[in-house]
Amino acid sequence: DIQMTQFPSTLSASVGDRVTITCRASQNIYTWLAWYQQKPGKAPTVLIYKASTLQSGVPSRFSGSGSGTEFTLTISSLQPDDFATYYCQQYHSYSRTFGQGTKVEIK
Amino acid sequence: EGQLVESGGGLVQPGGSLRLSCAASEFTFSSYAMSWVRQAPGKGLEWVSTLSGTGASTYYADSVKGRFTISRDNSKNTLYLQMNSLGAEDTAIYYCAKDPYMTPAQYFDCWGQGTLVTVSS
């Protein structure tokens, strides 16, 4: 299986901060990568797919970049609604795998 | 994008069985691959299984292969997960999730609210 390593595992930030989360794949996954946001007690929702395509309805402060094995999710100006856990997920193979998650906390 | 509602979770003894259901609405169910993803308490997300839109192709995580069976009834817009030989490691919230296309191996663009499965004596 393709392993996805996400870091940091926890991130403390303030409203208005620029935040970057990194996801690394154990092999080349081209741009077959999605990012999700999950709030406590809720199901995940997709933010970005194909590494950089914003899902319909997702605010433009979210952006994704990268290809191959290194990817980033950036929140340009952190808002109160953005405090949550974020996961990357590869879909290069049928056996889809997720990163371990990054919890974005209030500083 | 649609709506997904899971049911069938609960408390089951080790070695027992359980069948989960996922009722889909607001989209053409048969046109999309469907999956199950689980999340152990306080842990991350784990893909469990995927079924193509026609039901012809199935995919399983190694951790559940041979114990879990995914199926669908397109006439009832319902996805199922039959879980046998359950162990404590299967304790999790099980989410039903929709792929954005008929062919599998994609991201998930719609999720249900989840149903909790607890394996304990």
Coordinates of N, CA and C in Angstrom, one line a residue:
Chain A
D1 N 0.8 -1.2 0.0 CA 0.0 0.0 0.0 C 0.9 1.3 0.0
I2 N 0.3 2.3 -0.6 CA 1.0 3.6 -0.6 C 0.8 4.3 0.8
Q3 N 1.9 4.6 1.4 CA 1.9 5.3 2.8 C 1.8 6.8 2.6
M4 N 1.0 7.4 3.4 CA 0.8 8.9 3.4 C 1.3 9.4 4.7
T5 N 2.3 10.3 4.7 CA 2.8 10.9 5.9 C 2.5 12.3 5.9
Q6 N 1.8 12.8 7.0 CA 1.3 14.1 7.1 C 1.9 14.8 8.2
F7 N 2.3 16.1 8.1 CA 2.9 16.8 9.2 C 2.6 18.3 9.0
P8 N 2.5 19.0 10.2 CA 2.7 18.5 11.5 C 1.4 17.7 11.9
S9 N 1.5 17.0 13.0 CA 0.3 16.3 13.5 C -0.7 17.3 14.3
T10 N -0.1 18.3 14.9 CA -0.9 19.4 15.5 C -0.2 20.7 15.2
L11 N -1.1 21.7 15.0 CA -0.7 23.0 14.6 C -1.5 24.0 15.4
S12 N -0.8 24.9 16.1 CA -1.5 26.0 16.8 C -1.3 27.3 16.1
A13 N -2.4 27.9 15.8 CA -2.4 29.1 15.0 C -3.5 30.1 15.5
S14 N -3.4 31.3 15.0 CA -4.4 32.4 15.3 C -5.2 32.7 14.1
V15 N -6.4 33.3 14.4 CA -7.2 33.8 13.3 C -6.4 34.8 12.5
G16 N -6.4 34.6 11.2 CA -5.7 35.5 10.3 C -4.4 34.9 9.8
D17 N -3.9 33.9 10.5 CA -2.6 33.3 10.1 C -2.7 32.6 8.8
R18 N -1.5 32.5 8.2 CA -1.4 31.6 7.0 C -0.9 30.3 7.5
V19 N -1.5 29.2 7.1 CA -1.3 27.9 7.6 C -0.9 26.9 6.5
T20 N 0.1 26.1 6.7 CA 0.5 25.2 5.6 C 0.6 23.8 6.3
I21 N 0.0 22.8 5.6 CA 0.1 21.4 6.0 C 0.7 20.6 4.9
T22 N 1.6 19.7 5.2 CA 2.3 18.9 4.2 C 1.9 17.5 4.3
C23 N 1.9 16.9 3.1 CA 1.6 15.4 3.0 C 2.6 14.8 2.0
R24 N 3.2 13.7 2.4 CA 4.2 13.1 1.6 C 3.8 11.7 1.3
A25 N 3.8 11.3 0.0 CA 3.5 9.9 -0.4 C 4.7 9.0 -0.5
S26 N 4.6 7.7 -0.2 CA 5.7 6.8 -0.3 C 6.1 6.5 -1.7
Q27 N 5.3 6.8 -2.7 CA 5.7 6.7 -4.1 C 4.9 7.7 -4.9
N28 N 5.3 7.8 -6.1 CA 4.7 8.8 -7.0 C 3.2 8.6 -7.2
I29 N 2.4 9.5 -6.8 CA 1.0 9.4 -7.0 C 0.5 10.5 -8.0
Y30 N 1.4 11.1 -8.7 CA 1.1 12.2 -9.7 C 0.3 13.3 -9.0
T31 N -0.9 13.5 -9.4 CA -1.7 14.5 -8.7 C -3.0 13.9 -8.1
W32 N -3.0 12.6 -7.9 CA -4.1 11.9 -7.4 C -4.2 12.0 -5.8
L33 N -4.5 13.2 -5.4 CA -4.5 13.5 -4.0 C -5.7 14.5 -3.7
A34 N -6.4 14.1 -2.5 CA -7.5 15.0 -2.0 C -7.2 15.4 -0.6
W35 N -7.8 16.5 -0.2 CA -7.7 17.0 1.1 C -9.1 17.1 1.7
Y36 N -9.3 16.7 3.0 CA -10.5 16.8 3.7 C -10.4 17.6 5.0
Q37 N -11.5 18.1 5.4 CA -11.7 18.8 6.7 C -12.7 18.0 7.5
Q38 N -12.3 17.7 8.8 CA -13.3 17.0 9.7 C -13.4 17.8 11.0
K39 N -14.6 18.1 11.3 CA -14.9 18.7 12.6 C -15.3 17.7 13.6
P40 N -15.2 17.9 14.9 CA -15.5 16.9 15.9 C -17.0 16.4 15.8
G41 N -17.1 15.1 15.8 CA -18.5 14.5 15.7 C -19.1 14.6 14.3
K42 N -18.4 15.0 13.3 CA -18.9 15.1 12.0 C -18.2 14.3 11.0
A43 N -18.8 14.0 9.9 CA -18.1 13.3 8.8 C -17.1 14.3 8.1
P44 N -16.1 13.7 7.5 CA -15.2 14.6 6.7 C -15.9 15.2 5.5
T45 N -15.4 16.3 5.0 CA -15.9 16.9 3.7 C -14.7 17.2 2.9
V46 N -14.8 17.0 1.6 CA -13.7 17.2 0.7 C -13.5 18.7 0.4
L47 N -12.2 19.2 0.5 CA -11.9 20.5 0.2 C -11.3 20.7 -1.2
I48 N -10.4 19.8 -1.5 CA -9.6 19.8 -2.7 C -9.4 18.4 -3.3
Y49 N -9.4 18.3 -4.6 CA -9.1 17.1 -5.3 C -8.2 17.3 -6.4
K50 N -7.6 16.2 -6.9 CA -6.5 16.3 -7.9 C -5.5 17.3 -7.6
A51 N -5.1 17.3 -6.3 CA -4.0 18.1 -5.7 C -4.3 19.6 -5.6
S52 N -5.0 20.2 -6.5 CA -5.2 21.6 -6.5 C -6.5 22.1 -6.9
T53 N -7.5 21.2 -7.2 CA -8.8 21.7 -7.7 C -9.7 21.9 -6.5
L54 N -10.2 23.1 -6.3 CA -11.1 23.4 -5.2 C -12.5 22.8 -5.4
Q55 N -13.0 22.1 -4.4 CA -14.3 21.5 -4.5 C -15.3 22.7 -4.5
S56 N -16.4 22.5 -5.3 CA -17.4 23.5 -5.4 C -17.9 23.9 -4.0
G57 N -18.0 25.2 -3.7 CA -18.5 25.7 -2.4 C -17.5 25.9 -1.4
V58 N -16.2 25.5 -1.6 CA -15.2 25.6 -0.6 C -14.6 27.0 -0.8
P59 N -14.4 27.7 0.3 CA -13.8 29.1 0.2 C -12.4 29.1 -0.4
S60 N -12.2 30.2 -1.1 CA -11.0 30.4 -1.9 C -9.7 30.6 -1.0
R61 N -9.9 30.7 0.3 CA -8.7 30.8 1.1 C -8.0 29.4 1.2
F62 N -8.7 28.4 0.8 CA -8.0 27.1 0.8 C -7.4 26.9 -0.6
S63 N -6.2 26.3 -0.6 CA -5.5 26.0 -1.9 C -4.6 24.8 -1.6
G64 N -4.4 24.1 -2.7 CA -3.6 22.9 -2.7 C -2.5 22.9 -3.8
S65 N -1.4 22.4 -3.5 CA -0.3 22.3 -4.6 C 0.5 21.0 -4.4
G66 N 1.3 20.8 -5.4 CA 2.2 19.6 -5.3 C 1.9 18.6 -6.4
S67 N 2.8 17.7 -6.6 CA 2.7 16.6 -7.5 C 3.8 15.6 -7.1
G68 N 3.6 14.3 -7.6 CA 4.6 13.3 -7.3 C 4.5 12.8 -5.9
T69 N 5.3 13.2 -5.0 CA 5.3 12.7 -3.7 C 5.1 13.8 -2.6
E70 N 5.1 15.0 -2.9 CA 5.1 16.1 -1.9 C 3.9 17.0 -2.3
F71 N 3.0 17.3 -1.2 CA 1.8 18.1 -1.4 C 1.6 19.0 -0.2
T72 N 1.0 20.1 -0.5 CA 0.7 21.0 0.6 C -0.8 21.5 0.5
L73 N -1.4 21.7 1.7 CA -2.6 22.4 1.8 C -2.3 23.7 2.5
T74 N -2.8 24.8 1.9 CA -2.6 26.1 2.5 C -3.9 26.8 2.8
I75 N -4.0 27.4 4.0 CA -5.1 28.3 4.3 C -4.6 29.6 4.4
S76 N -5.0 30.5 3.5 CA -4.3 31.8 3.4 C -4.5 32.7 4.6
S77 N -5.7 32.7 5.2 CA -6.0 33.5 6.3 C -7.0 32.7 7.2
L78 N -6.5 32.1 8.2 CA -7.3 31.2 9.1 C -8.5 31.9 9.7
Q79 N -9.6 31.3 9.5 CA -10.9 31.8 10.1 C -11.4 30.9 11.2
P80 N -12.2 31.4 12.1 CA -12.7 30.6 13.3 C -13.3 29.3 12.8
D81 N -14.0 29.2 11.7 CA -14.6 28.0 11.2 C -13.6 26.9 10.8
D82 N -12.3 27.3 10.6 CA -11.3 26.4 10.1 C -10.6 25.6 11.1
F83 N -10.9 25.8 12.4 CA -10.2 25.0 13.4 C -10.9 23.6 13.3
A84 N -10.1 22.6 12.9 CA -10.6 21.3 12.6 C -9.4 20.4 12.4
T85 N -9.7 19.2 12.0 CA -8.6 18.2 11.6 C -8.6 18.0 10.1
Y86 N -7.5 18.0 9.5 CA -7.3 17.9 8.1 C -6.6 16.6 7.7
Y87 N -7.1 16.0 6.7 CA -6.5 14.7 6.2 C -6.2 14.8 4.7
C88 N -5.1 14.2 4.3 CA -4.9 14.0 2.9 C -5.2 12.6 2.5
Q89 N -5.5 12.3 1.3 CA -5.8 10.9 0.8 C -5.4 10.8 -0.6
Q90 N -4.7 9.7 -0.8 CA -4.2 9.4 -2.2 C -5.2 8.4 -2.9
Y91 N -5.4 8.7 -4.2 CA -6.3 7.8 -4.9 C -5.6 7.3 -6.2
H92 N -4.3 7.1 -6.1 CA -3.5 6.6 -7.2 C -3.8 5.1 -7.4
S93 N -4.0 4.4 -6.2 CA -4.3 3.0 -6.3 C -5.7 2.7 -5.7
Y94 N -6.3 1.6 -6.1 CA -7.6 1.2 -5.5 C -7.6 1.1 -4.0
S95 N -6.4 0.8 -3.4 CA -6.3 0.7 -2.0 C -6.0 2.1 -1.5
R96 N -7.0 2.9 -1.3 CA -6.8 4.3 -1.0 C -6.4 4.5 0.4
T97 N -5.5 5.4 0.7 CA -4.9 5.6 2.0 C -5.0 7.0 2.4
F98 N -5.1 7.3 3.7 CA -5.1 8.6 4.3 C -3.9 8.9 5.1
G99 N -3.6 10.2 5.1 CA -2.6 10.6 6.1 C -3.2 10.5 7.5
Q100 N -2.3 10.7 8.5 CA -2.8 10.4 9.9 C -3.5 11.6 10.5
G101 N -3.6 12.8 9.7 CA -4.3 13.9 10.1 C -3.5 15.0 10.8
T102 N -3.9 16.3 10.6 CA -3.3 17.4 11.2 C -4.4 18.2 11.9
K103 N -4.3 18.3 13.3 CA -5.3 19.1 14.0 C -4.9 20.5 14.1
V104 N -5.7 21.4 13.6 CA -5.4 22.8 13.7 C -6.2 23.4 14.9
E105 N -5.4 23.9 15.9 CA -5.9 24.4 17.1 C -5.8 25.9 17.3
I106 N -6.5 26.4 18.2 CA -6.5 27.9 18.4 C -5.3 28.1 19.3
K107 N -4.4 29.1 18.9 CA -3.3 29.4 19.7 C -3.6 30.3 20.8
Chain B
E1 N -24.8 16.9 -4.7 CA -23.9 15.8 -4.4 C -24.6 14.6 -3.8
G2 N -25.8 14.8 -3.1 CA -26.5 13.7 -2.6 C -26.6 13.6 -1.1
Q3 N -27.3 12.6 -0.6 CA -27.5 12.4 0.8 C -27.3 10.9 1.1
L4 N -26.6 10.6 2.2 CA -26.3 9.2 2.6 C -26.6 9.1 4.0
V5 N -27.4 8.0 4.3 CA -27.8 7.8 5.7 C -27.5 6.3 6.1
E6 N -26.5 6.1 7.0 CA -26.1 4.8 7.4 C -27.0 4.3 8.6
S7 N -27.1 3.0 8.7 CA -27.8 2.4 9.8 C -27.2 1.0 10.0
G8 N -27.6 0.4 11.2 CA -27.2 -1.0 11.4 C -26.1 -1.2 12.4
G9 N -25.5 -0.1 12.9 CA -24.4 -0.2 13.8 C -24.9 -0.6 15.2
G10 N -24.0 -0.9 16.1 CA -24.4 -1.3 17.4 C -23.3 -2.1 18.1
L11 N -23.7 -2.7 19.3 CA -22.8 -3.5 20.1 C -22.8 -5.0 19.6
V12 N -21.7 -5.6 19.4 CA -21.7 -7.0 19.0 C -20.5 -7.6 19.7
Q13 N -20.7 -8.9 20.0 CA -19.6 -9.6 20.7 C -18.5 -10.0 19.7
P14 N -17.3 -10.2 20.2 CA -16.2 -10.7 19.4 C -16.6 -12.0 18.7
G15 N -16.2 -12.0 17.4 CA -16.6 -13.2 16.6 C -18.0 -13.1 16.0
G16 N -18.7 -12.1 16.3 CA -20.1 -11.9 15.8 C -20.1 -11.3 14.4
S17 N -21.3 -11.0 14.0 CA -21.6 -10.5 12.7 C -22.5 -9.3 12.8
L18 N -22.5 -8.4 11.8 CA -23.3 -7.3 11.7 C -23.4 -6.9 10.2
R19 N -24.6 -6.3 9.9 CA -24.8 -5.8 8.5 C -25.1 -4.3 8.6
L20 N -24.3 -3.5 7.9 CA -24.6 -2.1 7.8 C -25.3 -1.8 6.5
S21 N -26.1 -0.8 6.6 CA -26.8 -0.3 5.4 C -26.6 1.2 5.2
C22 N -26.7 1.6 4.0 CA -26.5 3.0 3.6 C -27.5 3.4 2.6
A23 N -28.5 4.2 3.0 CA -29.6 4.6 2.0 C -29.1 5.9 1.3
A24 N -29.2 5.9 0.0 CA -28.8 7.0 -0.8 C -30.0 7.7 -1.4
S25 N -29.8 9.1 -1.5 CA -30.9 9.8 -2.2 C -30.3 11.1 -2.8
E26 N -31.1 11.7 -3.7 CA -30.7 12.9 -4.3 C -29.6 12.8 -5.4
F27 N -29.3 11.6 -5.8 CA -28.4 11.4 -6.9 C -28.7 10.0 -7.6
T28 N -28.3 9.8 -8.8 CA -28.5 8.6 -9.5 C -27.6 7.5 -8.9
F29 N -28.0 6.8 -8.0 CA -27.2 5.8 -7.2 C -26.4 4.9 -8.1
S30 N -27.0 4.3 -9.0 CA -26.3 3.3 -9.9 C -25.2 3.8 -10.7
S31 N -25.1 5.2 -10.8 CA -24.1 5.8 -11.7 C -22.7 6.0 -10.9
Y32 N -22.7 5.6 -9.7 CA -21.5 6.0 -8.9 C -20.9 4.8 -8.1
A33 N -19.6 4.7 -8.1 CA -19.0 3.7 -7.1 C -19.2 4.2 -5.7
M34 N -19.3 3.3 -4.8 CA -19.6 3.6 -3.4 C -18.6 2.9 -2.5
S35 N -18.4 3.4 -1.4 CA -17.3 2.9 -0.5 C -17.7 3.0 1.0
W36 N -17.0 2.2 1.8 CA -17.1 2.3 3.3 C -15.7 2.8 3.8
V37 N -15.7 3.7 4.7 CA -14.5 4.2 5.3 C -14.8 4.2 6.8
R38 N -13.8 3.8 7.6 CA -14.1 3.7 9.0 C -13.1 4.6 9.8
Q39 N -13.5 4.9 11.0 CA -12.6 5.7 11.9 C -12.7 5.2 13.3
A40 N -11.7 4.6 13.8 CA -11.6 4.1 15.2 C -11.7 5.3 16.1
P41 N -12.2 5.1 17.3 CA -12.4 6.3 18.3 C -11.1 7.0 18.5
G42 N -11.1 8.3 18.2 CA -9.9 9.2 18.4 C -8.8 9.0 17.4
K43 N -9.1 8.2 16.3 CA -8.0 7.9 15.3 C -8.4 8.5 14.0
G44 N -7.5 8.1 13.0 CA -7.7 8.7 11.7 C -8.6 7.8 10.8
L45 N -8.7 8.2 9.5 CA -9.6 7.5 8.6 C -8.9 6.3 7.9
E46 N -9.7 5.3 7.7 CA -9.2 4.0 7.1 C -10.2 3.6 6.0
W47 N -9.8 3.6 4.7 CA -10.7 3.0 3.7 C -10.9 1.5 3.9
V48 N -12.1 1.1 3.8 CA -12.5 -0.3 4.1 C -12.8 -1.1 2.8
S49 N -13.6 -0.6 1.9 CA -14.1 -1.3 0.8 C -14.8 -0.4 -0.2
T50 N -14.7 -0.8 -1.5 CA -15.4 0.0 -2.6 C -16.1 -1.0 -3.5
L51 N -17.2 -0.6 -4.1 CA -17.9 -1.3 -5.0 C -18.3 -0.4 -6.2
S52 N -18.0 -0.9 -7.4 CA -18.3 -0.1 -8.6 C -19.8 0.1 -8.8
G53 N -20.1 1.0 -9.6 CA -21.5 1.4 -9.8 C -22.4 0.2 -10.3
T54 N -21.9 -0.6 -11.1 CA -22.6 -1.8 -11.6 C -22.6 -2.9 -10.6
G55 N -21.7 -2.9 -9.6 CA -21.6 -4.0 -8.7 C -20.6 -5.1 -9.2
A56 N -20.0 -4.9 -10.3 CA -19.2 -5.9 -10.9 C -17.8 -6.0 -10.3
S57 N -17.3 -4.9 -9.7 CA -16.0 -4.9 -9.2 C -16.0 -4.5 -7.7
T58 N -15.3 -5.3 -6.9 CA -15.2 -5.0 -5.5 C -13.7 -4.9 -5.1
Y59 N -13.5 -4.1 -4.1 CA -12.1 -3.9 -3.6 C -12.2 -3.8 -2.0
Y60 N -11.2 -4.4 -1.4 CA -11.2 -4.5 0.1 C -9.8 -4.2 0.6
A61 N -9.8 -3.5 1.8 CA -8.5 -3.4 2.5 C -8.1 -4.7 3.0
D62 N -6.8 -4.9 3.1 CA -6.3 -6.2 3.6 C -6.8 -6.5 5.0
S63 N -7.1 -5.5 5.8 CA -7.5 -5.7 7.2 C -8.9 -6.4 7.3
V64 N -9.7 -6.3 6.2 CA -11.0 -6.8 6.3 C -11.3 -7.9 5.2
K65 N -10.3 -8.1 4.3 CA -10.5 -9.1 3.2 C -10.8 -10.5 3.8
G66 N -11.8 -11.1 3.2 CA -12.2 -12.4 3.7 C -13.2 -12.4 4.8
R67 N -13.4 -11.3 5.4 CA -14.4 -11.2 6.6 C -15.6 -10.3 6.2
F68 N -15.3 -9.2 5.4 CA -16.3 -8.2 5.1 C -16.8 -8.4 3.6
T69 N -18.0 -8.2 3.3 CA -18.5 -8.2 2.0 C -19.4 -7.0 1.7
I70 N -19.0 -6.3 0.6 CA -19.7 -5.1 0.2 C -20.7 -5.5 -0.9
S71 N -21.9 -4.9 -0.9 CA -22.9 -5.2 -1.9 C -23.8 -4.0 -2.1
R72 N -24.6 -4.0 -3.1 CA -25.5 -2.9 -3.3 C -26.7 -3.4 -4.0
D73 N -27.8 -2.7 -3.8 CA -29.1 -3.0 -4.4 C -29.5 -1.7 -5.1
N74 N -29.2 -1.6 -6.4 CA -29.5 -0.3 -7.1 C -31.0 0.0 -7.2
S75 N -31.8 -1.0 -7.1 CA -33.3 -0.8 -7.2 C -33.8 -0.2 -5.9
K76 N -33.0 -0.3 -4.8 CA -33.4 0.3 -3.5 C -32.5 1.4 -3.1
N77 N -31.5 1.8 -4.0 CA -30.6 2.9 -3.7 C -29.9 2.6 -2.4
T78 N -29.4 1.4 -2.1 CA -28.8 1.1 -0.9 C -27.5 0.3 -1.0
L79 N -26.6 0.7 -0.2 CA -25.3 0.0 -0.1 C -25.2 -0.8 1.2
Y80 N -24.6 -1.9 1.2 CA -24.5 -2.7 2.4 C -23.0 -3.1 2.7
L81 N -22.8 -3.4 3.9 CA -21.5 -4.0 4.4 C -21.8 -5.1 5.3
Q82 N -21.6 -6.4 4.9 CA -21.7 -7.5 5.8 C -20.4 -7.8 6.5
M83 N -20.4 -7.7 7.8 CA -19.2 -7.9 8.6 C -19.3 -9.1 9.4
N84 N -18.3 -10.0 9.2 CA -18.3 -11.3 9.9 C -17.0 -11.4 10.7
S85 N -16.9 -12.3 11.7 CA -15.7 -12.5 12.5 C -15.1 -11.2 13.0
L86 N -16.0 -10.5 13.6 CA -15.6 -9.2 14.1 C -14.7 -9.3 15.3
G87 N -13.7 -8.4 15.4 CA -12.8 -8.3 16.5 C -12.8 -6.9 17.0
A88 N -12.1 -6.7 18.2 CA -12.0 -5.4 18.8 C -11.5 -4.3 17.9
E89 N -10.6 -4.7 17.0 CA -9.9 -3.8 16.1 C -10.9 -3.3 15.0
D90 N -12.1 -3.8 15.0 CA -13.1 -3.4 14.0 C -14.0 -2.3 14.6
T91 N -13.8 -2.0 15.9 CA -14.6 -1.0 16.6 C -14.3 0.4 15.9
A92 N -15.3 1.0 15.4 CA -15.1 2.3 14.7 C -16.5 2.9 14.3
I93 N -16.4 4.1 13.9 CA -17.5 4.7 13.2 C -17.3 4.3 11.7
Y94 N -18.4 3.8 11.1 CA -18.3 3.4 9.7 C -19.1 4.4 8.9
Y95 N -18.4 5.0 7.9 CA -19.0 6.0 7.0 C -19.2 5.4 5.7
C96 N -20.4 5.7 5.1 CA -20.7 5.4 3.7 C -20.2 6.6 2.9
A97 N -19.5 6.4 1.8 CA -19.0 7.5 1.0 C -19.2 7.3 -0.5
K98 N -19.4 8.3 -1.1 CA -19.7 8.3 -2.6 C -18.5 8.7 -3.4
D99 N -18.1 7.9 -4.4 CA -17.1 8.3 -5.3 C -17.7 9.3 -6.3
P100 N -17.0 10.2 -6.9 CA -17.6 11.2 -7.8 C -17.9 10.6 -9.2
Y101 N -17.4 9.4 -9.5 CA -17.6 8.8 -10.8 C -18.1 7.3 -10.7
M102 N -18.5 6.7 -11.8 CA -18.8 5.3 -11.7 C -17.7 4.4 -11.4
T103 N -16.5 4.7 -12.0 CA -15.3 3.9 -11.8 C -14.7 4.2 -10.5
P104 N -14.3 3.2 -9.8 CA -13.7 3.4 -8.4 C -12.3 4.0 -8.4
A105 N -11.8 4.0 -7.2 CA -10.4 4.6 -7.0 C -10.4 6.1 -7.2
Q106 N -11.3 6.8 -6.5 CA -11.3 8.2 -6.6 C -11.3 8.8 -5.2
Y107 N -11.5 10.1 -5.1 CA -11.7 10.7 -3.8 C -13.2 10.5 -3.4
F108 N -13.6 11.0 -2.3 CA -15.0 10.9 -1.8 C -15.7 12.2 -1.7
D109 N -16.7 12.4 -2.5 CA -17.3 13.8 -2.6 C -18.6 13.9 -1.8
C110 N -19.0 12.8 -1.1 CA -20.2 12.9 -0.2 C -20.1 11.8 0.8
W111 N -20.4 12.1 2.1 CA -20.2 11.2 3.2 C -21.6 11.1 4.0
G112 N -21.9 10.0 4.5 CA -22.9 9.9 5.5 C -22.5 10.4 6.8
Q113 N -23.4 10.3 7.8 CA -23.1 10.8 9.1 C -22.4 9.8 10.0
G114 N -22.4 8.5 9.5 CA -21.6 7.5 10.2 C -22.5 6.7 11.1
T115 N -22.1 5.4 11.3 CA -22.8 4.5 12.3 C -21.7 3.8 13.1
L116 N -21.9 3.8 14.4 CA -20.9 3.3 15.3 C -21.0 1.8 15.5
V117 N -20.0 1.1 15.3 CA -19.9 -0.4 15.6 C -18.9 -0.6 16.7
T118 N -19.4 -1.2 17.8 CA -18.6 -1.5 18.9 C -18.5 -3.0 19.1
V119 N -17.3 -3.5 19.1 CA -17.1 -5.0 19.3 C -16.5 -5.2 20.7
S120 N -17.4 -5.8 21.5 CA -16.9 -6.0 22.9 C -17.8 -7.0 23.6
S121 N -17.2 -7.7 24.5 CA -18.0 -8.7 25.3 C -18.6 -8.1 26.6

